[in-house]
PDB file of C-alpha atoms in Angstrom:
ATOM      1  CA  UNK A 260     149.597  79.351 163.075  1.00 73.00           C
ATOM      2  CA  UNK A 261     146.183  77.689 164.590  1.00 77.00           C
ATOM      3  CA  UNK A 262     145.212  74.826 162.379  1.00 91.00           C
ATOM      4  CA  UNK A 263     142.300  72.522 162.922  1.00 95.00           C
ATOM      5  CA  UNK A 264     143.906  69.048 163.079  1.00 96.00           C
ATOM      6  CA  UNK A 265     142.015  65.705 162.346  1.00 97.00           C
ATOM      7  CA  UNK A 266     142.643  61.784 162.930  1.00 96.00           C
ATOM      8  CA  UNK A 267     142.948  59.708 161.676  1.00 96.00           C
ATOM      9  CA  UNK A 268     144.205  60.837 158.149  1.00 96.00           C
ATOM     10  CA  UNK A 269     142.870  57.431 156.666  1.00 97.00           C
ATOM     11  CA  UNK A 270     140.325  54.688 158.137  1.00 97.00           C
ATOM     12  CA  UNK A 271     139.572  51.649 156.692  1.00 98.00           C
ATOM     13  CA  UNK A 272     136.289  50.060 157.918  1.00 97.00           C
ATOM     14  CA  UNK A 273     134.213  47.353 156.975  1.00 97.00           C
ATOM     15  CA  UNK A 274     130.404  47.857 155.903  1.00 97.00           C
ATOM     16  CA  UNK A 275     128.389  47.910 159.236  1.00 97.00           C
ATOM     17  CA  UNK A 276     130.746  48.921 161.344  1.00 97.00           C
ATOM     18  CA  UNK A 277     130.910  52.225 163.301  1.00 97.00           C
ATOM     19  CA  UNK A 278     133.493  54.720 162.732  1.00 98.00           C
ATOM     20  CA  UNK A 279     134.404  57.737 165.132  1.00 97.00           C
ATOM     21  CA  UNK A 280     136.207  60.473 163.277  1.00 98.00           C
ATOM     22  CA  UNK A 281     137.834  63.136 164.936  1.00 97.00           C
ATOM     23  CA  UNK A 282     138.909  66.808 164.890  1.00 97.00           C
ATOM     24  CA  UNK A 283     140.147  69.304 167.297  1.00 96.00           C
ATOM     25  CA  UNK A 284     139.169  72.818 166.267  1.00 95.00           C
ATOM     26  CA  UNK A 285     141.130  75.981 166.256  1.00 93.00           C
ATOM     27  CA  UNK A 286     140.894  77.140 170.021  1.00 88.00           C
ATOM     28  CA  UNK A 287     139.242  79.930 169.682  1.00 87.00           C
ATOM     29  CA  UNK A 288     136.411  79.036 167.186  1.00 90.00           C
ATOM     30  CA  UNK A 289     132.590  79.084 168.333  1.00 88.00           C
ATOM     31  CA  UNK A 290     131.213  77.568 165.310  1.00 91.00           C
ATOM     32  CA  UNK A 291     132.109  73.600 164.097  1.00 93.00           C
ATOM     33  CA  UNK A 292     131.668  71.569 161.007  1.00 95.00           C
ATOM     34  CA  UNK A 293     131.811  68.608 158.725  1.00 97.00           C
ATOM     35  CA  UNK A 294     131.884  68.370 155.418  1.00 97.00           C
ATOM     36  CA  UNK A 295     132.642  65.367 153.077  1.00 96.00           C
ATOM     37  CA  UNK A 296     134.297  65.104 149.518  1.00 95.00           C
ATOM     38  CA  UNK A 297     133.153  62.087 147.092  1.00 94.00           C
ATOM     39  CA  UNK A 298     135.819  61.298 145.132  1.00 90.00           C
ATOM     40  CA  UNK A 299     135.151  63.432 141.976  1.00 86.00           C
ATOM     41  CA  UNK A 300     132.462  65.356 143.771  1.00 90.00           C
ATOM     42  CA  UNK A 301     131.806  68.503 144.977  1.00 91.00           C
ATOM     43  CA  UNK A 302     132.812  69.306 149.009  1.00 94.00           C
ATOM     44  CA  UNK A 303     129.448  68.947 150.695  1.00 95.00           C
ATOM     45  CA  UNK A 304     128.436  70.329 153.407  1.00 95.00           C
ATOM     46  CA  UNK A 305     127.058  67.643 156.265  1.00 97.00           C
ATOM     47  CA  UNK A 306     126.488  69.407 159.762  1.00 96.00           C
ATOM     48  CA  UNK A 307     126.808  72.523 162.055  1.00 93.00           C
ATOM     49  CA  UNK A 308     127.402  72.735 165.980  1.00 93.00           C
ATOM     50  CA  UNK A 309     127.073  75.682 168.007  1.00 89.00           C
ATOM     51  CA  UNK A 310     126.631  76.536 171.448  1.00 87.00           C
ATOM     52  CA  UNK A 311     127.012  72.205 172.020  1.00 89.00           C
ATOM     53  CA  UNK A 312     124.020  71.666 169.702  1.00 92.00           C
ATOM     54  CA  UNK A 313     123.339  71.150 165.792  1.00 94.00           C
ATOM     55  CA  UNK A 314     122.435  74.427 164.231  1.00 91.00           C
ATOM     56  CA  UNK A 315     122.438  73.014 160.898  1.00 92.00           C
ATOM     57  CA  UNK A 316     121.920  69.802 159.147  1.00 94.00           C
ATOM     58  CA  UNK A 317     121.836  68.781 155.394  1.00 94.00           C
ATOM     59  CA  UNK A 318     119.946  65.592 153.997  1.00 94.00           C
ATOM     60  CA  UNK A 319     122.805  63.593 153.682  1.00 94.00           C
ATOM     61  CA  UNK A 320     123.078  63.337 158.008  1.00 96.00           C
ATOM     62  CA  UNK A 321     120.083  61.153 158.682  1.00 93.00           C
ATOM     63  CA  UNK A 322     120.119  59.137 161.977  1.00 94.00           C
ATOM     64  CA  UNK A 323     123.124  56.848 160.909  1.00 96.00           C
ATOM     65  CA  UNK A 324     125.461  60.247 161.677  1.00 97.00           C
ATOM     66  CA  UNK A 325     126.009  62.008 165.195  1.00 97.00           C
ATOM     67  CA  UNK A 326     128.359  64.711 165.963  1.00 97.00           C
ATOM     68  CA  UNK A 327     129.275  65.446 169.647  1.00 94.00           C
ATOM     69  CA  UNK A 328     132.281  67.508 171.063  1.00 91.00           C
ATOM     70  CA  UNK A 329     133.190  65.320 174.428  1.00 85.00           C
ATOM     71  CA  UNK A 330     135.281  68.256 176.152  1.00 85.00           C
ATOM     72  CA  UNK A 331     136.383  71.337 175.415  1.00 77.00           C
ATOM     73  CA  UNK A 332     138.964  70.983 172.448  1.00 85.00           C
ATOM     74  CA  UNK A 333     137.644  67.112 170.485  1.00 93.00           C
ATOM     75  CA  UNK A 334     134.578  67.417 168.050  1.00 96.00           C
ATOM     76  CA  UNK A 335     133.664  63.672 166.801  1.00 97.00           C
ATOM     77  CA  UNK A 336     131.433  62.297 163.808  1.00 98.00           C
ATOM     78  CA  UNK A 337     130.528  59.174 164.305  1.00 97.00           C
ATOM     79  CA  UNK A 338     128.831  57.012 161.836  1.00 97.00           C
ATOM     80  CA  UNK A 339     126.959  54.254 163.048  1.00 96.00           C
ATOM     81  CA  UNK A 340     126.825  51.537 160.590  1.00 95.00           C
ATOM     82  CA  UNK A 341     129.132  52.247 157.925  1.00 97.00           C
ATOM     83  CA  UNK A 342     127.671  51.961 153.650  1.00 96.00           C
ATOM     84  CA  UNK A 343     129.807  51.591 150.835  1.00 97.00           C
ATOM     85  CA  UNK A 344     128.538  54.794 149.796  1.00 96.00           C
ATOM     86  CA  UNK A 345     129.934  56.423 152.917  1.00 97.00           C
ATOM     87  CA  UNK A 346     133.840  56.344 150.951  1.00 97.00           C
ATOM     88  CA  UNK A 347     134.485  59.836 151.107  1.00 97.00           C
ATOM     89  CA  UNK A 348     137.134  62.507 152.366  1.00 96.00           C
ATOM     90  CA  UNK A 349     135.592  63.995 155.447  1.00 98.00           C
ATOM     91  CA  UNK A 350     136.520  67.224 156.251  1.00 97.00           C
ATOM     92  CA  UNK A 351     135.904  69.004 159.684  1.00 97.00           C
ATOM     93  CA  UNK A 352     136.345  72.918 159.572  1.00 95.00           C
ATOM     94  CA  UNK A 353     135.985  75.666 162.080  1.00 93.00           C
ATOM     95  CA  UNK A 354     135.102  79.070 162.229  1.00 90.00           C
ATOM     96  CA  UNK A 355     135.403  82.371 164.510  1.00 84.00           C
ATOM     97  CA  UNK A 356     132.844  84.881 162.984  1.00 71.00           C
ATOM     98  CA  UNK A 357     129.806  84.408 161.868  1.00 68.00           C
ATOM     99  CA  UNK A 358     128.388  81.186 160.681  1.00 59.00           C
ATOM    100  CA  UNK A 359     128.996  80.878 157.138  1.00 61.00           C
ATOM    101  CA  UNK A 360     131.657  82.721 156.802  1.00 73.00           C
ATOM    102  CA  UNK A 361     135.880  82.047 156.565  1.00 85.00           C
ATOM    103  CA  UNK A 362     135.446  78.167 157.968  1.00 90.00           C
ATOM    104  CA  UNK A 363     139.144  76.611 158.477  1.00 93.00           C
ATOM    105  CA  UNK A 364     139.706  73.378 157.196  1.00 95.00           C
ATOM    106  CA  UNK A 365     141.478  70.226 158.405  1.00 96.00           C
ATOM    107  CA  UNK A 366     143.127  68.063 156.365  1.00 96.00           C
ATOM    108  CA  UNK A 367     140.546  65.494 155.689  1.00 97.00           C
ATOM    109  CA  UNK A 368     139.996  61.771 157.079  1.00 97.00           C
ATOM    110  CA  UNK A 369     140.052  59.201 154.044  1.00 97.00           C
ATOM    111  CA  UNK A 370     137.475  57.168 155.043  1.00 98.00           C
ATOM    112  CA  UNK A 371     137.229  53.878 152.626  1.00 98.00           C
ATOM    113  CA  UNK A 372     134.181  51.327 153.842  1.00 97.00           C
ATOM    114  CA  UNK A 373     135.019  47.436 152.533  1.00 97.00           C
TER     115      UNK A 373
ATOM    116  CA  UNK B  64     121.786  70.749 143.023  1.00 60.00           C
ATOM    117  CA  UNK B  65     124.077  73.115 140.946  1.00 73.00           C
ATOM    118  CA  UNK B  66     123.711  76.253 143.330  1.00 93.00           C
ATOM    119  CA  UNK B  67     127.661  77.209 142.631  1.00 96.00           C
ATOM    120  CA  UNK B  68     128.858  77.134 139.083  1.00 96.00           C
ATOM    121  CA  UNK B  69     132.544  76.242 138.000  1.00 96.00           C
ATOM    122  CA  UNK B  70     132.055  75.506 134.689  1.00 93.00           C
ATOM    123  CA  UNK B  71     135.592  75.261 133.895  1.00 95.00           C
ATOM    124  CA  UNK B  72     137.328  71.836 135.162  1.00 95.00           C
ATOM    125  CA  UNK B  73     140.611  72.943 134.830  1.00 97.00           C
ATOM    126  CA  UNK B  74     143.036  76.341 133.452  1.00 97.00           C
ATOM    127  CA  UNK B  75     146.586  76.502 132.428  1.00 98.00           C
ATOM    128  CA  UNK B  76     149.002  79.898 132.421  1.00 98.00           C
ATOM    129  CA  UNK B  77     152.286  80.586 132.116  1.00 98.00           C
ATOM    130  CA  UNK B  78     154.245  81.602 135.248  1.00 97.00           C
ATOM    131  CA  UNK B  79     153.755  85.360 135.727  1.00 97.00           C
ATOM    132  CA  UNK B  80     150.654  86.165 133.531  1.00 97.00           C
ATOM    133  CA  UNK B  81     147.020  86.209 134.892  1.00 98.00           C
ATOM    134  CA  UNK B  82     144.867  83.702 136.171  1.00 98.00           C
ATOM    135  CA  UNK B  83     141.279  84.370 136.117  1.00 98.00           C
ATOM    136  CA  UNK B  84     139.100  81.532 137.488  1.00 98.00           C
ATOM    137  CA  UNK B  85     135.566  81.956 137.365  1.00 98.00           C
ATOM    138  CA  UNK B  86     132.336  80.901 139.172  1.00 98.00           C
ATOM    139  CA  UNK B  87     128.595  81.536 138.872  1.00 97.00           C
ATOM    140  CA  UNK B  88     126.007  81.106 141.366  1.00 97.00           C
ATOM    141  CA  UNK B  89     122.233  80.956 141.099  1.00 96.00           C
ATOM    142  CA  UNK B  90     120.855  81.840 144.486  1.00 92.00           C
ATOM    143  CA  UNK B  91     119.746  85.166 145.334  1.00 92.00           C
ATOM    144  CA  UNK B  92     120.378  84.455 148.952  1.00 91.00           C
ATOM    145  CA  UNK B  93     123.671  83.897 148.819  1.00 93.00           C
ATOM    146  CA  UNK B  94     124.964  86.868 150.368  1.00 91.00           C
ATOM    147  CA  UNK B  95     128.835  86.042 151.019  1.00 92.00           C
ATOM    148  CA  UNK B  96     130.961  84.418 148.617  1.00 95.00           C
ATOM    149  CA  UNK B  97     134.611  82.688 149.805  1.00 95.00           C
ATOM    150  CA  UNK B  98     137.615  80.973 147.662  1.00 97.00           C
ATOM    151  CA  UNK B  99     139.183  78.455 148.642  1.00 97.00           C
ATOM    152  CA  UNK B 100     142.808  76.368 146.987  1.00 97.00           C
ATOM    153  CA  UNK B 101     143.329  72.736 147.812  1.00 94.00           C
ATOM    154  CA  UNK B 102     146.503  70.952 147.257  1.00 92.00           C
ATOM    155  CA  UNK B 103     146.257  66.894 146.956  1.00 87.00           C
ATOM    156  CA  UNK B 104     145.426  65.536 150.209  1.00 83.00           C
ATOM    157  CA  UNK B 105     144.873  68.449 152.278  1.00 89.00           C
ATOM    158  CA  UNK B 106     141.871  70.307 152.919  1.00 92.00           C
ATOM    159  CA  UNK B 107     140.932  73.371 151.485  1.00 94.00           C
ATOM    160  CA  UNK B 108     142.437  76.546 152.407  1.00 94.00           C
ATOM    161  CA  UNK B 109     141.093  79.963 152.651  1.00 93.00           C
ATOM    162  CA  UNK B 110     141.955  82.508 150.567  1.00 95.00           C
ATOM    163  CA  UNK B 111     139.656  85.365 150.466  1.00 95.00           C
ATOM    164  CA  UNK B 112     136.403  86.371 150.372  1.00 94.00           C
ATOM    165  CA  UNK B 113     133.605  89.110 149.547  1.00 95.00           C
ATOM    166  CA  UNK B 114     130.711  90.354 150.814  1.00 93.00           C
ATOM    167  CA  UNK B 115     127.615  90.946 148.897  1.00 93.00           C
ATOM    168  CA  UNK B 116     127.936  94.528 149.081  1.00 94.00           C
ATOM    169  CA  UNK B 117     130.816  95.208 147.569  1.00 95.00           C
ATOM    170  CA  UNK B 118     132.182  94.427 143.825  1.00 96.00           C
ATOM    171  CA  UNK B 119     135.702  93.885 144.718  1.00 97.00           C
ATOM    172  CA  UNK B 120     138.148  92.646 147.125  1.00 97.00           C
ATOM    173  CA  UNK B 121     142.388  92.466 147.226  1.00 97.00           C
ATOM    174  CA  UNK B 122     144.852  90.831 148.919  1.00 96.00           C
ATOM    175  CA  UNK B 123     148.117  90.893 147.874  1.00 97.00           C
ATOM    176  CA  UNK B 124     148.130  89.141 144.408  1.00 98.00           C
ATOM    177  CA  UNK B 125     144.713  87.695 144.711  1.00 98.00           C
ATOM    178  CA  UNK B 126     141.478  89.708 143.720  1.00 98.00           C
ATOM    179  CA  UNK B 127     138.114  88.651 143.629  1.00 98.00           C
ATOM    180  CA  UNK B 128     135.636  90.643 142.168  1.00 98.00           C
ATOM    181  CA  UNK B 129     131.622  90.358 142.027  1.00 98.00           C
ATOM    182  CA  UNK B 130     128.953  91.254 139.810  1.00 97.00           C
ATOM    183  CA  UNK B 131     125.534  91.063 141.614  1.00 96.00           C
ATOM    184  CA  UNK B 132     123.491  91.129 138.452  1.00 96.00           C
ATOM    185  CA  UNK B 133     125.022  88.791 136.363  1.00 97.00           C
ATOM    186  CA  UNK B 134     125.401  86.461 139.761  1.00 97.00           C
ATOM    187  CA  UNK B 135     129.258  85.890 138.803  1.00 98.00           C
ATOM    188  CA  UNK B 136     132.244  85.888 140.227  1.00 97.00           C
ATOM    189  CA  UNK B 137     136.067  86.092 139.804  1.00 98.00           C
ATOM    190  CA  UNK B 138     138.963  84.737 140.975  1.00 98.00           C
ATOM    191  CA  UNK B 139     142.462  86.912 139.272  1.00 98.00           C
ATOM    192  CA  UNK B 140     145.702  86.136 140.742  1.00 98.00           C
ATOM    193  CA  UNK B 141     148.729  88.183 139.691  1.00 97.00           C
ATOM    194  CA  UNK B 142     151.188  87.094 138.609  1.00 98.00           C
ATOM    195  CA  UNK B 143     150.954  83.548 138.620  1.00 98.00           C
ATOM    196  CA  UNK B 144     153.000  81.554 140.361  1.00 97.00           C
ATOM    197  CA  UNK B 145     154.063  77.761 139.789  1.00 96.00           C
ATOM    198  CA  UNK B 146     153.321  77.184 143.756  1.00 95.00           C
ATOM    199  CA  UNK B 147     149.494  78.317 143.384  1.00 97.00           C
ATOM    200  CA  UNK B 148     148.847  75.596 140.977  1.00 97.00           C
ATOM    201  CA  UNK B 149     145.733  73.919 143.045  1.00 97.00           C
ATOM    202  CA  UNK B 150     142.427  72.931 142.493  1.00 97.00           C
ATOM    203  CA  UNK B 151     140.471  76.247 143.228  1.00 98.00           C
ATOM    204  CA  UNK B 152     136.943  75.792 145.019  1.00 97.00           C
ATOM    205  CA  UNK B 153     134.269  79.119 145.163  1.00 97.00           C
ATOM    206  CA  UNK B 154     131.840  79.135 148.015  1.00 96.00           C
ATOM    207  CA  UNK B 155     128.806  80.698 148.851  1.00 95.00           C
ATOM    208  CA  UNK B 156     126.641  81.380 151.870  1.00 91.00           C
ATOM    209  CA  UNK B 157     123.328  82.395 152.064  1.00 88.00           C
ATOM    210  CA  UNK B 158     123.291  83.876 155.831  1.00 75.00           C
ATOM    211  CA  UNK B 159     120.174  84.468 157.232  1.00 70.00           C
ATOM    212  CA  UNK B 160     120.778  81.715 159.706  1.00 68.00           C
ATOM    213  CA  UNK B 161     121.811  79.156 157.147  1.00 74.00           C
ATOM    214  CA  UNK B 162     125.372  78.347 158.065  1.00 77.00           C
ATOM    215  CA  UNK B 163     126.878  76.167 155.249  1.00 89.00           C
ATOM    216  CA  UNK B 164     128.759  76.808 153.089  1.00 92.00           C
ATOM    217  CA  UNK B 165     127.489  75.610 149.476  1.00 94.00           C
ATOM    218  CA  UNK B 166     130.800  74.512 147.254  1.00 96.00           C
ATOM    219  CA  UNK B 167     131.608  74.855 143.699  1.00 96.00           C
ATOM    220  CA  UNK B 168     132.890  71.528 141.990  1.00 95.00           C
ATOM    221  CA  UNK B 169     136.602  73.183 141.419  1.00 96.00           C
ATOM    222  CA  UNK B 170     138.824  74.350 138.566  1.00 97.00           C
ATOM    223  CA  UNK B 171     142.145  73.155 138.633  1.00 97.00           C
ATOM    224  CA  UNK B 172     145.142  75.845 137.851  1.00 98.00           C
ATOM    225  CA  UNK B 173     148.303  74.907 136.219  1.00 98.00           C
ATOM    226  CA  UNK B 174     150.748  77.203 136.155  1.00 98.00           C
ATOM    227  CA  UNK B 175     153.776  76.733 133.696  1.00 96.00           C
ATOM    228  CA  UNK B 176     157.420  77.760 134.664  1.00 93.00           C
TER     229      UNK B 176
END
């Protein structure tokens, strides 16, 4: 079964540093996303890429995030200079139909900022 | 920002009753509504969804069922099995160009053998 696979499962990073997190979507899938998970918090929804731009952006991805997919398969978040505040499951997701609809989830990058 | 209601942090059946987990939204807009179950580190997986015009939806043992008016929906899974105890996230999207999808804080199932 297509999955939407993510790495790595758990970064540790120190406060200022950039992080690149990655994902490879399910093939087939025309619309891309990250999310992120607080711990304790809801899921919330970061960014949207279609057609190899952002569609959709929420308050939390100010100019310290970037999203970019590199070839045809990788989608990346980078974060440029890492906050404490940034400790959060990050979740990339996929979707085939119409934005907003069934996304596919990966498994989620722990990312935990020293 | 409370957009999508789960005002119940966590439910526990026994193995083979019911399961009904609810939600409540607050924005009109929202015109497709989606659960999802997440096990401890893993992401959330889909289970099923509804569209804003119609009241009901089945697959299998899972049902979800909507009620425009009152902005509320249901999540009833029967019977219960030990396996689907999760944390169980509603979802909401308001179309219209807007792609996210706007998350519920959870209600976490236990079911008993």
């Amino acid at each position: 079964e297509p999955e939407v696979t993510q790495t790595p499962s758990h970064q540790v990073t120190q406060m200022g540093q950039e992080v690149i997190l990655r994902c490879v979507p399910i093939s087939n899938h025309l619309y891309f996303y990250w999310y992120r998970q607080i711990l304790g918090q809801k899921v919330e929804f970061l960014v949207s890429f279609y057609n190899n731009e952002i569609s959709e952006k929420s308050e939390i991805f100010d100019d310290q995030f970037s999203v970019e997919r590199p070839d045809g398969s990788n989608f990346t978040l980078k974060i440029r200079s890492t906050k404490l505040e940034d400790s959060a499951m990050y979740f990339c997701a996929s979707s085939g139909l119409r934005a907003g609809t069934e996304a596919f989830f990966g498994q989620g990058t722990r990312l935990t900022v020293v | 920002d409370q957009q999508v209601k789960q005002n119940s942090p966590s439910l526990s059946v026994q193995e083979g009753r019911i399961s009904i987990l609810n939600c409540d939204y607050t924005n009109s807009m929202f015109d497709y509504f989606l659960w999802y179950k997440k096990y401890p580190a893993e992401g959330p997986t889909f289970l099923i969804s509804i569209s804003s015009i119609k009241d009901k939806n089945e697959d299998g043992r899972f049902t979800v069922f909507l009620n425009k008016s009152a902005k509320h929906l249901s999540l009833h899974i029967v019977p219960s099995q030990p396996g689907d105890s999760a944390v169980y996230f509603c979802a909401a999207s308001a179309g219209g160009g807007s792609e996210k999808l706007v998350f519920g804080k959870g209600t976490k199932l236990t079911v008993n053998p």
